[in-house]
Coordinates of C-alpha atoms in Angstrom, one line a residue:
M39 CA 32.2 110.6 178.8
S40 CA 31.6 112.4 175.5
T41 CA 33.5 112.6 172.2
S42 CA 33.9 115.7 170.3
T43 CA 32.8 115.7 166.6
A44 CA 34.2 119.1 165.8
R45 CA 36.2 119.3 162.6
P46 CA 39.9 120.2 163.1
A47 CA 40.9 123.6 161.8
D48 CA 43.3 122.2 159.3
A49 CA 40.9 119.5 157.8
L50 CA 39.4 119.9 154.4
R51 CA 35.7 120.1 153.4
D52 CA 34.4 118.2 150.4
G53 CA 35.6 120.0 147.3
D54 CA 38.4 121.8 148.9
T55 CA 41.8 121.8 147.1
P56 CA 44.6 120.5 149.3
A57 CA 47.4 122.9 149.8
E58 CA 50.7 122.0 148.1
A59 CA 53.8 121.8 150.2
P60 CA 56.2 124.6 149.4
P61 CA 59.4 123.6 147.5
S62 CA 62.4 122.8 149.7
A63 CA 65.3 125.1 150.0
A64 CA 67.4 122.8 147.7
A65 CA 64.7 122.9 145.0
R66 CA 64.5 126.7 145.2
T67 CA 68.3 126.9 144.9
V68 CA 68.3 124.6 141.8
G69 CA 65.4 126.5 140.3
G70 CA 67.1 129.8 140.9
V71 CA 70.3 128.5 139.2
A72 CA 68.4 127.1 136.3
G73 CA 66.5 130.4 135.9
W74 CA 69.8 132.3 136.0
V75 CA 71.3 130.1 133.3
D76 CA 68.2 130.3 131.1
D77 CA 68.1 134.1 131.3
R78 CA 71.6 134.2 129.9
T79 CA 71.5 131.3 127.4
G80 CA 67.9 130.6 126.6
V81 CA 68.4 126.8 126.9
A82 CA 65.1 126.1 128.6
K83 CA 63.0 125.6 125.4
P84 CA 65.5 123.3 123.6
V85 CA 66.3 121.3 126.7
G86 CA 62.5 121.0 127.4
Y87 CA 62.0 119.8 123.9
L88 CA 64.8 117.2 124.3
M89 CA 63.5 115.9 127.6
K90 CA 60.0 115.3 126.1
K91 CA 61.4 113.6 123.0
V92 CA 59.8 110.1 122.6
F93 CA 62.0 107.1 121.7
P94 CA 60.7 103.7 120.7
D95 CA 61.5 100.8 122.9
H96 CA 63.2 98.0 120.9
W97 CA 66.4 96.0 121.7
S98 CA 68.0 96.7 118.3
F99 CA 68.2 100.4 119.1
M100 CA 70.6 99.6 121.9
L101 CA 73.3 98.8 119.3
G102 CA 74.0 102.4 118.7
E103 CA 74.0 103.1 122.4
I104 CA 76.6 100.4 122.9
A105 CA 78.8 102.1 120.3
M106 CA 78.4 105.5 122.0
Y107 CA 79.0 104.1 125.5
S108 CA 82.1 102.2 124.3
M109 CA 83.5 105.4 122.8
I110 CA 82.9 107.2 126.1
I111 CA 84.7 104.5 128.0
C112 CA 87.6 104.7 125.5
L113 CA 87.8 108.5 126.1
L114 CA 87.8 108.1 129.9
T115 CA 90.4 105.3 130.0
G116 CA 92.5 107.0 127.3
A117 CA 92.7 110.1 129.4
F118 CA 94.0 108.0 132.3
L119 CA 96.7 106.4 130.1
T120 CA 98.0 109.7 128.8
F121 CA 99.2 110.6 132.3
W122 CA 102.0 108.0 132.0
F123 CA 102.5 107.1 128.4
I124 CA 105.6 108.7 126.7
P125 CA 105.0 109.1 122.9
S126 CA 108.7 109.0 122.0
A127 CA 110.8 106.7 119.9
G128 CA 113.9 107.8 121.9
H129 CA 116.0 104.9 123.1
T130 CA 116.2 103.9 126.8
V131 CA 117.2 100.9 128.8
Y132 CA 114.3 99.2 130.7
D133 CA 114.7 98.9 134.5
G134 CA 111.2 98.2 135.6
S135 CA 109.3 95.4 137.4
Y136 CA 109.1 93.0 134.5
V137 CA 112.3 91.0 135.0
P138 CA 112.6 89.2 131.6
L139 CA 113.1 92.6 129.8
R140 CA 115.4 94.3 132.3
G141 CA 118.5 95.7 130.7
V142 CA 116.9 95.5 127.2
E143 CA 117.2 98.6 125.0
M144 CA 113.8 99.8 123.8
S145 CA 111.9 103.0 122.9
Q146 CA 110.5 105.2 125.6
A147 CA 107.0 104.5 124.3
Y148 CA 107.4 100.7 124.9
A149 CA 109.1 101.3 128.2
S150 CA 106.3 103.6 129.4
T151 CA 103.7 101.0 128.3
L152 CA 105.4 98.4 130.4
D153 CA 105.5 100.7 133.3
I154 CA 101.7 101.3 133.0
S155 CA 101.2 97.6 132.9
F156 CA 103.4 96.5 135.8
D157 CA 104.2 99.6 137.9
I158 CA 101.1 101.8 137.9
K159 CA 98.3 100.7 140.2
G160 CA 95.3 99.8 138.0
G161 CA 97.3 100.5 134.9
L162 CA 97.0 97.0 133.3
I163 CA 93.2 96.8 133.9
I164 CA 92.8 100.3 132.4
R165 CA 94.8 99.2 129.3
Q166 CA 92.7 96.1 128.9
I167 CA 89.4 98.1 129.3
H168 CA 90.7 100.6 126.8
H169 CA 91.5 98.0 124.2
W170 CA 88.4 95.9 124.7
A171 CA 86.2 99.0 124.6
A172 CA 87.8 100.0 121.3
L173 CA 87.1 96.6 119.8
L174 CA 83.5 96.7 121.1
F175 CA 83.1 100.2 119.7
I176 CA 83.9 99.1 116.2
V177 CA 81.8 95.9 116.6
A178 CA 78.7 97.8 117.8
L179 CA 79.2 100.5 115.2
T180 CA 79.3 97.8 112.4
V181 CA 76.3 95.9 113.7
H182 CA 74.4 99.1 114.2
M183 CA 75.0 99.9 110.5
F184 CA 73.7 96.4 109.6
R185 CA 70.5 97.2 111.4
V186 CA 70.1 100.5 109.7
F187 CA 70.8 99.1 106.3
F188 CA 68.7 96.0 106.4
T189 CA 65.7 97.8 107.8
G190 CA 65.9 100.8 105.4
A191 CA 66.4 103.3 108.2
F192 CA 68.8 105.3 105.9
R193 CA 66.0 106.5 103.6
K194 CA 64.7 110.1 103.5
P195 CA 65.2 112.1 105.7
R196 CA 68.2 110.2 107.1
E197 CA 70.6 110.1 104.2
I198 CA 72.9 112.6 105.9
N199 CA 73.0 110.6 109.1
W200 CA 73.9 107.5 107.1
V201 CA 76.8 109.3 105.5
I202 CA 77.9 110.5 108.9
G203 CA 77.7 107.0 110.1
T204 CA 79.9 105.6 107.3
V205 CA 82.5 108.3 108.0
L206 CA 82.4 107.4 111.7
A207 CA 83.0 103.8 110.9
L208 CA 86.0 104.6 108.6
L209 CA 87.5 106.9 111.2
A210 CA 87.0 104.4 114.0
I211 CA 89.1 101.9 112.0
I212 CA 91.9 104.4 111.5
E213 CA 91.7 105.4 115.2
G214 CA 92.0 101.8 116.2
F215 CA 95.0 101.3 114.0
A216 CA 96.7 104.4 115.4
G217 CA 96.2 103.4 119.0
Y218 CA 97.2 99.8 118.3
S219 CA 100.5 101.1 116.9
L220 CA 101.5 103.3 119.8
P221 CA 103.2 100.8 122.3
D222 CA 106.0 100.2 119.7
D223 CA 106.2 96.5 120.5
L224 CA 107.2 94.0 117.8
L225 CA 103.7 93.2 116.7
S226 CA 102.5 96.8 116.4
G227 CA 105.8 97.8 114.8
T228 CA 105.3 95.1 112.2
G229 CA 101.9 96.7 111.4
I230 CA 103.6 100.1 111.0
R231 CA 106.2 98.6 108.7
A232 CA 103.4 97.1 106.6
M233 CA 101.7 100.6 106.5
A234 CA 105.0 102.1 105.2
G235 CA 105.1 99.6 102.4
F236 CA 101.5 100.3 101.5
V237 CA 102.0 104.0 101.3
Q238 CA 105.1 103.5 99.1
T239 CA 102.9 101.8 96.5
S240 CA 101.1 105.1 95.8
P241 CA 101.9 106.0 92.2
V242 CA 104.5 108.8 91.8
I243 CA 104.2 110.2 95.3
G244 CA 104.6 107.1 97.4
S245 CA 108.2 107.7 98.6
Y246 CA 107.5 111.4 99.3
L247 CA 104.5 110.4 101.4
V248 CA 106.6 108.0 103.5
Y249 CA 109.2 110.7 104.1
G250 CA 106.5 113.1 105.1
I251 CA 104.7 110.7 107.5
F252 CA 107.8 109.2 109.1
G253 CA 110.0 112.3 109.0
G254 CA 112.6 110.4 107.0
P255 CA 113.2 106.8 105.9
F256 CA 111.4 104.1 107.9
P257 CA 111.3 103.7 110.8
G258 CA 112.3 107.3 111.6
E259 CA 111.6 108.9 115.0
M260 CA 108.4 111.0 114.2
I261 CA 105.8 108.3 113.6
I262 CA 104.9 107.6 117.2
P263 CA 104.5 111.3 118.2
R264 CA 102.4 111.9 115.1
L265 CA 100.3 108.8 115.7
Y266 CA 99.9 109.9 119.3
S267 CA 98.6 113.4 118.3
A268 CA 96.2 111.9 115.8
H269 CA 95.0 109.2 118.3
I270 CA 94.4 111.4 121.3
L271 CA 93.5 114.8 119.7
L272 CA 92.6 114.9 116.0
L273 CA 90.6 111.8 115.5
P274 CA 88.8 111.9 118.8
A275 CA 87.7 115.5 118.2
I276 CA 86.3 114.5 114.8
L277 CA 84.6 111.4 116.2
V278 CA 83.0 113.3 119.0
G279 CA 81.9 116.1 116.6
L280 CA 80.4 113.6 114.2
F281 CA 78.7 111.6 117.0
T282 CA 77.2 114.9 118.3
A283 CA 75.9 115.7 114.9
H284 CA 74.6 112.2 114.5
I285 CA 72.7 112.2 117.8
G286 CA 71.5 115.8 117.1
L287 CA 69.9 114.7 113.9
V288 CA 68.2 111.8 115.7
F289 CA 66.7 114.2 118.1
V290 CA 65.6 116.7 115.4
Q291 CA 64.1 114.0 113.2
K292 CA 61.4 111.5 114.2
H293 CA 63.0 108.3 115.5
T294 CA 62.4 105.3 113.3
Q295 CA 60.3 102.5 114.7
F296 CA 59.3 99.0 113.6
P297 CA 55.8 98.6 112.2
G298 CA 53.0 97.7 114.5
P299 CA 49.4 98.6 115.4
G300 CA 49.1 102.3 116.1
R301 CA 52.5 103.1 114.6
T302 CA 52.5 105.3 111.5
N303 CA 54.9 107.7 109.7
E304 CA 53.3 110.5 111.7
N305 CA 53.9 109.4 115.3
V306 CA 56.4 107.6 117.5
V307 CA 55.3 105.1 120.1
G308 CA 57.6 104.8 123.0
F309 CA 58.8 106.6 126.1
P310 CA 60.0 110.2 126.7
V311 CA 63.6 110.9 127.5
M312 CA 62.7 112.1 131.0
P313 CA 62.3 110.2 133.2
V314 CA 61.9 106.8 131.6
Y315 CA 64.4 106.7 128.7
A316 CA 67.1 108.6 130.6
A317 CA 66.9 106.1 133.5
K318 CA 67.1 103.2 131.1
A319 CA 70.0 104.7 129.2
G320 CA 71.9 105.5 132.4
G321 CA 71.5 102.0 133.7
F322 CA 72.5 100.5 130.3
F323 CA 75.7 102.5 130.3
F324 CA 76.8 101.0 133.6
I325 CA 75.9 97.5 132.3
V326 CA 78.1 98.0 129.2
F327 CA 80.9 99.4 131.4
G328 CA 80.5 96.4 133.8
V329 CA 80.6 93.8 131.0
I330 CA 83.7 95.4 129.4
A331 CA 85.4 95.6 132.8
L332 CA 84.6 91.9 133.5
I333 CA 85.9 90.8 130.1
S334 CA 89.0 92.9 130.6
A335 CA 89.7 91.4 134.0
L336 CA 89.3 87.8 132.8
V337 CA 90.5 87.8 129.2
Q338 CA 94.0 89.0 128.3
I339 CA 94.5 91.1 125.2
N340 CA 97.6 92.5 123.5
P341 CA 100.3 91.2 126.0
I342 CA 103.1 93.4 124.6
W343 CA 105.6 92.1 127.1
G344 CA 105.4 88.7 125.3
Y345 CA 106.4 90.3 121.9
G346 CA 109.3 92.4 123.0
P347 CA 110.4 95.9 121.6
Y348 CA 110.2 96.6 117.9
D349 CA 113.2 95.7 115.8
P350 CA 113.0 96.1 112.0
S351 CA 115.0 92.9 111.5
P352 CA 112.7 90.2 113.0
V353 CA 109.1 89.6 112.1
T354 CA 106.6 88.1 114.4
A355 CA 105.6 84.7 113.1
G356 CA 101.9 84.2 112.6
S357 CA 101.1 87.9 113.3
Q358 CA 97.6 88.8 112.3
P359 CA 95.9 92.3 112.2
D360 CA 92.9 93.1 114.3
W361 CA 89.7 91.8 112.8
Y362 CA 88.6 95.2 111.4
M363 CA 91.7 95.5 109.3
G364 CA 91.8 91.8 108.3
F365 CA 89.8 92.2 105.2
A366 CA 92.3 94.6 103.7
D367 CA 95.1 92.2 104.5
G368 CA 93.1 89.4 102.9
A369 CA 92.6 91.5 99.8
L370 CA 96.4 91.9 99.5
R371 CA 97.0 88.2 99.7
L372 CA 94.4 87.5 97.0
L373 CA 95.5 90.1 94.4
P374 CA 97.7 88.4 91.7
G375 CA 101.3 89.4 91.3
W376 CA 101.0 89.9 87.5
L377 CA 99.3 93.2 88.2
E378 CA 102.7 94.8 88.7
I379 CA 103.5 96.9 85.7
S380 CA 106.8 98.3 84.4
A381 CA 106.7 101.1 81.9
F382 CA 108.8 104.1 81.0
G383 CA 111.5 103.1 83.4
Y384 CA 109.1 103.0 86.4
T385 CA 107.3 100.2 88.2
F386 CA 103.7 100.5 89.2
S387 CA 102.3 98.1 91.8
P388 CA 98.5 98.2 91.8
N389 CA 98.6 94.6 93.1
I390 CA 99.4 96.2 96.5
A391 CA 97.8 99.7 96.2
L392 CA 94.4 98.3 95.3
G393 CA 94.1 96.3 98.5
A394 CA 96.0 98.5 100.8
L395 CA 95.0 102.0 99.7
V396 CA 92.0 101.8 97.5
L397 CA 89.8 99.1 99.0
L398 CA 89.2 100.6 102.5
P399 CA 87.9 104.1 101.4
L400 CA 86.1 102.5 98.4
V401 CA 84.1 100.2 100.7
Y402 CA 82.8 103.2 102.7
M403 CA 82.3 105.4 99.7
V404 CA 80.0 102.7 98.2
L405 CA 78.2 102.4 101.6
G406 CA 77.7 106.1 101.8
A407 CA 76.3 106.3 98.3
Y408 CA 73.8 103.5 98.6
P409 CA 70.8 105.5 99.9
F410 CA 71.1 107.8 96.9
V411 CA 71.3 104.8 94.5
E412 CA 68.3 103.2 95.9
R413 CA 66.4 106.5 95.8
F414 CA 67.3 106.9 92.2
V415 CA 66.0 103.4 91.4
T416 CA 62.8 103.7 93.4
K417 CA 62.2 107.4 92.7
D418 CA 60.8 107.6 96.2
D419 CA 60.7 111.1 97.7
R420 CA 58.5 110.3 100.7
E421 CA 59.7 110.5 104.3
H422 CA 60.1 107.1 105.9
H423 CA 59.8 106.7 109.7
L424 CA 58.6 103.1 109.7
L425 CA 61.3 100.4 109.2
D426 CA 61.2 97.7 106.7
R427 CA 61.2 94.0 107.5
P428 CA 64.3 92.7 105.7
R429 CA 62.2 90.1 103.9
N430 CA 60.1 92.8 102.3
A431 CA 63.2 94.3 100.6
P432 CA 64.7 91.1 99.2
V433 CA 67.2 92.7 96.8
R434 CA 68.5 95.1 99.4
T435 CA 68.8 92.2 101.9
G436 CA 70.6 90.1 99.3
I437 CA 73.0 92.9 98.5
G438 CA 73.8 93.3 102.2
M439 CA 74.4 89.6 102.6
A440 CA 76.6 89.5 99.5
G441 CA 78.7 92.3 100.9
I442 CA 79.1 90.5 104.2
T443 CA 80.1 87.4 102.4
A444 CA 82.8 89.2 100.4
Y445 CA 84.1 90.7 103.6
T446 CA 84.1 87.2 105.2
V447 CA 86.1 85.8 102.3
F448 CA 88.7 88.6 102.6
M449 CA 88.8 88.1 106.4
F450 CA 89.6 84.4 106.1
A451 CA 92.0 84.9 103.3
A452 CA 94.1 87.0 105.8
G453 CA 94.8 83.8 107.6
N454 CA 95.8 81.7 104.7
D455 CA 99.3 81.1 106.0
I456 CA 98.0 80.0 109.4
M457 CA 95.5 77.7 107.7
A458 CA 98.2 76.2 105.6
I459 CA 100.4 75.4 108.6
K460 CA 97.6 74.1 110.9
L461 CA 95.8 72.0 108.2
G462 CA 98.9 70.9 106.4
M463 CA 97.7 72.2 103.1
S464 CA 99.3 74.2 100.3
I465 CA 99.0 77.9 100.8
N466 CA 98.7 78.3 97.0
D467 CA 95.6 76.0 96.9
I468 CA 94.0 77.9 99.8
T469 CA 94.7 81.2 98.0
H470 CA 93.1 79.9 94.8
F471 CA 90.1 78.7 96.7
F472 CA 89.5 82.1 98.2
R473 CA 90.0 83.8 94.9
I474 CA 87.4 81.7 93.3
G475 CA 85.1 82.1 96.4
L476 CA 85.4 85.9 96.1
F477 CA 83.7 85.8 92.7
V478 CA 81.3 82.8 93.3
L479 CA 80.1 83.1 96.9
P480 CA 78.7 86.7 97.0
P481 CA 76.4 86.2 93.9
L482 CA 75.4 82.8 95.3
V483 CA 74.6 84.2 98.7
F484 CA 72.7 87.1 97.1
W485 CA 70.5 84.6 95.1
V486 CA 69.8 82.4 98.1
T487 CA 69.0 85.3 100.3
K488 CA 66.6 86.8 97.8
R489 CA 64.9 83.5 97.3
I490 CA 64.5 83.0 101.0
C491 CA 63.0 86.5 101.4
L492 CA 60.5 85.9 98.5
S493 CA 59.6 82.6 100.1
L494 CA 59.0 84.3 103.4
Q495 CA 56.8 86.9 101.7
R496 CA 54.7 84.2 100.0
A497 CA 54.4 82.5 103.4
D498 CA 53.1 85.8 104.8
R499 CA 50.5 86.0 102.0
D500 CA 49.4 82.5 102.7
T501 CA 49.1 83.2 106.4
V502 CA 46.9 86.2 105.8
L503 CA 44.7 84.6 103.1
H504 CA 44.4 81.3 104.9
G505 CA 43.3 82.9 108.2
R506 CA 43.0 81.1 111.5
E507 CA 41.6 77.6 111.5
T508 CA 38.4 77.3 113.4
G509 CA 37.8 73.5 113.1
T510 CA 34.3 74.1 111.7
I511 CA 33.5 72.1 108.5
I512 CA 30.9 73.6 106.2
R513 CA 29.0 71.8 103.4
T514 CA 27.8 73.8 100.4
P515 CA 24.5 73.1 98.6
D516 CA 26.3 71.4 95.8
G517 CA 28.0 69.0 98.1
K518 CA 31.5 70.5 98.6
Y519 CA 33.1 70.6 101.9
F520 CA 35.5 73.3 103.3
E521 CA 36.8 74.4 106.6
R522 CA 35.7 77.8 107.8
H523 CA 38.6 80.1 108.7
D524 CA 38.6 83.2 110.8
T525 CA 39.9 85.9 108.4
E526 CA 39.8 88.8 110.8
L527 CA 43.3 90.5 110.9
T528 CA 45.0 90.3 114.2
P529 CA 47.9 92.6 115.2
A530 CA 50.3 89.9 114.2
H531 CA 48.7 89.6 110.8
W532 CA 48.6 93.4 110.3
I533 CA 52.4 93.5 110.3
L534 CA 52.3 91.1 107.3
V535 CA 50.3 93.4 105.1
Q536 CA 51.4 96.9 106.2
H537 CA 54.3 97.4 103.6
D538 CA 53.8 99.1 100.3
A539 CA 53.3 97.2 97.0
V540 CA 56.0 97.6 94.4
A541 CA 56.4 97.2 90.7
P542 CA 59.2 97.8 88.1
Y543 CA 59.5 101.2 86.7
E544 CA 58.1 101.3 83.1
I545 CA 59.4 103.8 80.6
E546 CA 56.4 105.6 79.0
A547 CA 57.1 107.1 75.6
D548 CA 56.9 110.9 75.5
V549 CA 55.6 112.6 72.4
D550 CA 56.1 116.1 71.1
D551 CA 53.6 118.5 69.7
N552 CA 53.5 116.6 66.4
G553 CA 52.9 113.2 68.1
V554 CA 56.4 111.9 67.5
S555 CA 57.8 109.7 70.2
R556 CA 61.0 110.8 71.9
R557 CA 63.6 108.3 72.9
A558 CA 64.0 107.6 76.5
G559 CA 66.9 109.3 78.2
R560 CA 69.9 107.3 79.4
S561 CA 69.0 107.9 83.0
D562 CA 65.5 106.6 82.4
R563 CA 66.8 103.4 80.7
V564 CA 69.3 102.9 83.6
R565 CA 66.5 103.4 86.2
A566 CA 64.2 101.0 84.3
A567 CA 66.9 98.3 84.2
L568 CA 67.8 98.7 87.9
S569 CA 64.1 98.8 88.8
R570 CA 63.5 95.5 87.0
F571 CA 66.5 94.0 88.9
Y572 CA 64.9 95.2 92.2
F573 CA 61.2 94.5 91.6
A574 CA 60.8 92.0 88.8
D575 CA 60.1 89.1 91.2
A576 CA 58.2 91.2 93.8
V577 CA 55.7 89.5 96.0
N578 CA 53.2 92.2 97.1
P579 CA 51.2 92.2 100.3
V580 CA 47.6 91.0 100.3
T581 CA 45.1 93.6 99.2
P582 CA 41.7 94.1 100.7
A583 CA 40.1 92.7 97.5
E584 CA 42.2 89.6 97.8
L585 CA 41.3 89.2 101.5
A586 CA 37.6 89.6 100.7
A587 CA 37.9 87.0 98.0
A588 CA 39.7 84.6 100.3
H589 CA 36.6 84.1 102.6
H590 CA 36.4 80.3 102.0
D591 CA 33.0 80.1 100.4
G592 CA 34.1 77.7 97.8
H593 CA 33.8 80.2 94.9
A594 CA 36.7 82.5 95.2
D595 CA 39.8 80.6 94.0
E596 CA 39.7 82.1 90.5
A597 CA 39.3 85.6 92.0
I598 CA 42.3 85.2 94.2
E599 CA 44.5 83.9 91.4
A600 CA 43.3 86.7 89.0
S601 CA 44.0 89.3 91.7
A602 CA 47.5 88.0 92.4
A603 CA 48.4 87.8 88.7
G604 CA 47.2 91.4 87.9
G605 CA 48.4 93.0 91.1
A606 CA 51.8 94.0 89.7
R607 CA 50.0 95.9 86.9
A608 CA 47.5 97.8 89.1
I609 CA 49.5 98.9 92.1
E610 CA 48.0 102.0 93.7
A611 CA 51.3 102.7 95.5
Q612 CA 53.1 103.8 92.3
E613 CA 53.7 107.5 92.0
E614 CA 54.5 109.1 88.7
G615 CA 55.0 105.7 87.1
A616 CA 57.9 104.7 89.4
G617 CA 58.2 101.6 91.5
R618 CA 58.8 102.4 95.2
Y619 CA 59.1 100.8 98.6

């Protein structure tokens, strides 16, 4: 019996290129459709660019994604709710499934919300998901802004994106209030009543504004349809447009990344959108959706049937605003009554207008302006794609913590009545405590935060200079003993020295053709004062000279001290005499 050794006709010789399988019919169809669309729109190049865009991989970047996904969930669930919600203040008599309210006269808005909750299949869980997603949207947006602020991600070229983010945060709060007010229950109606009072405190035009918003004296019949139009049409359109612009700028610009070996201002270390990042983002969306659905199924929120329909005469005892509006309510409670002024036959009430109408936009105006203030102080025109460690910007970190502290004081002040009842204390004493705390706690927290950051910077310097202990003891010819340390920089040590050195801006006297000194301009003096505030106590990273002097040979202590003392005066990172990050 013999075996054949002949090569089959379809086998390959060495060096032959294997034939590729032809594309399937489905792939040819998709390719044909894509080609047809590209021929008419030219989207292939921009889409290809987006698909190859590299994004860094860090957990903190998910905060912005959570905000975006929460907004998408709000849009989806909100579209479901619009099928049955009736935005009308017209009166009706309830005859639905919730027995305790049968026969009660109420608005059609409240009755339709009860129907959604008790008579529409899945209506209650959708309402709960919508409300929880809205809260998570504002939470994620706020924490995302914290991450951007404390890491300096708002610096050039991202100032516009920071301003867009602040406008998004402000509109998200207004959108939340509008949606919260639509059911027309006793709690939300109390909030609308408070809003009417706030608007009336506007100097000169307050009464006219209330008539324009409510279509007559409070409560009127137009506020619910108008809030509904703003909530489902106007504000969502603006939010989606701003989010699109925000994400578009992220794609156009380099994505920020945390410092690390191989990461520079010229590259981005991470994964492309397709297929890695898209798969991760898609999976993360369903995780966020699942967590919100789980919370909504287990934790009740806004049970409007327990409050009853809105009636201007009663007020819900112990009613509190949602957390994102709490700081404005707290500001109202802390403002003293003696700010009310009567003059020329008119009464002006800034004690209400300052907290109700001025504080909210003022906070976000200050936030939006901060990148430009810091750029003015540092005179830094470079592009920044590497993020700061918060400890390396102690003043900025202190300012952020002081702002959070002030917000916290306002937030707790909004519950001064509840605290007085539960703790058996005087509401006046609690109010005085928060008033004092508003002026004492933020500066104290700023100082403590700054000192902690400077201490952490000094610890980083010591870690780099000290090196890794080897356990080897060396004796010098003159009888001294010291431990030899391994001073080679590891990737962990590199992060401790990668940031720029800083120094206060010094005004240099200009002279004219005759040698006469000119006085510094006002802007230069302001910049110098602010620069000293930012950088007077700066702890700069270890320089190569200091690292070389720190090789423990027993003769370098004086060199290290001299280098540290003179470092602030000889910083190579200065440009045109300005301190910079």
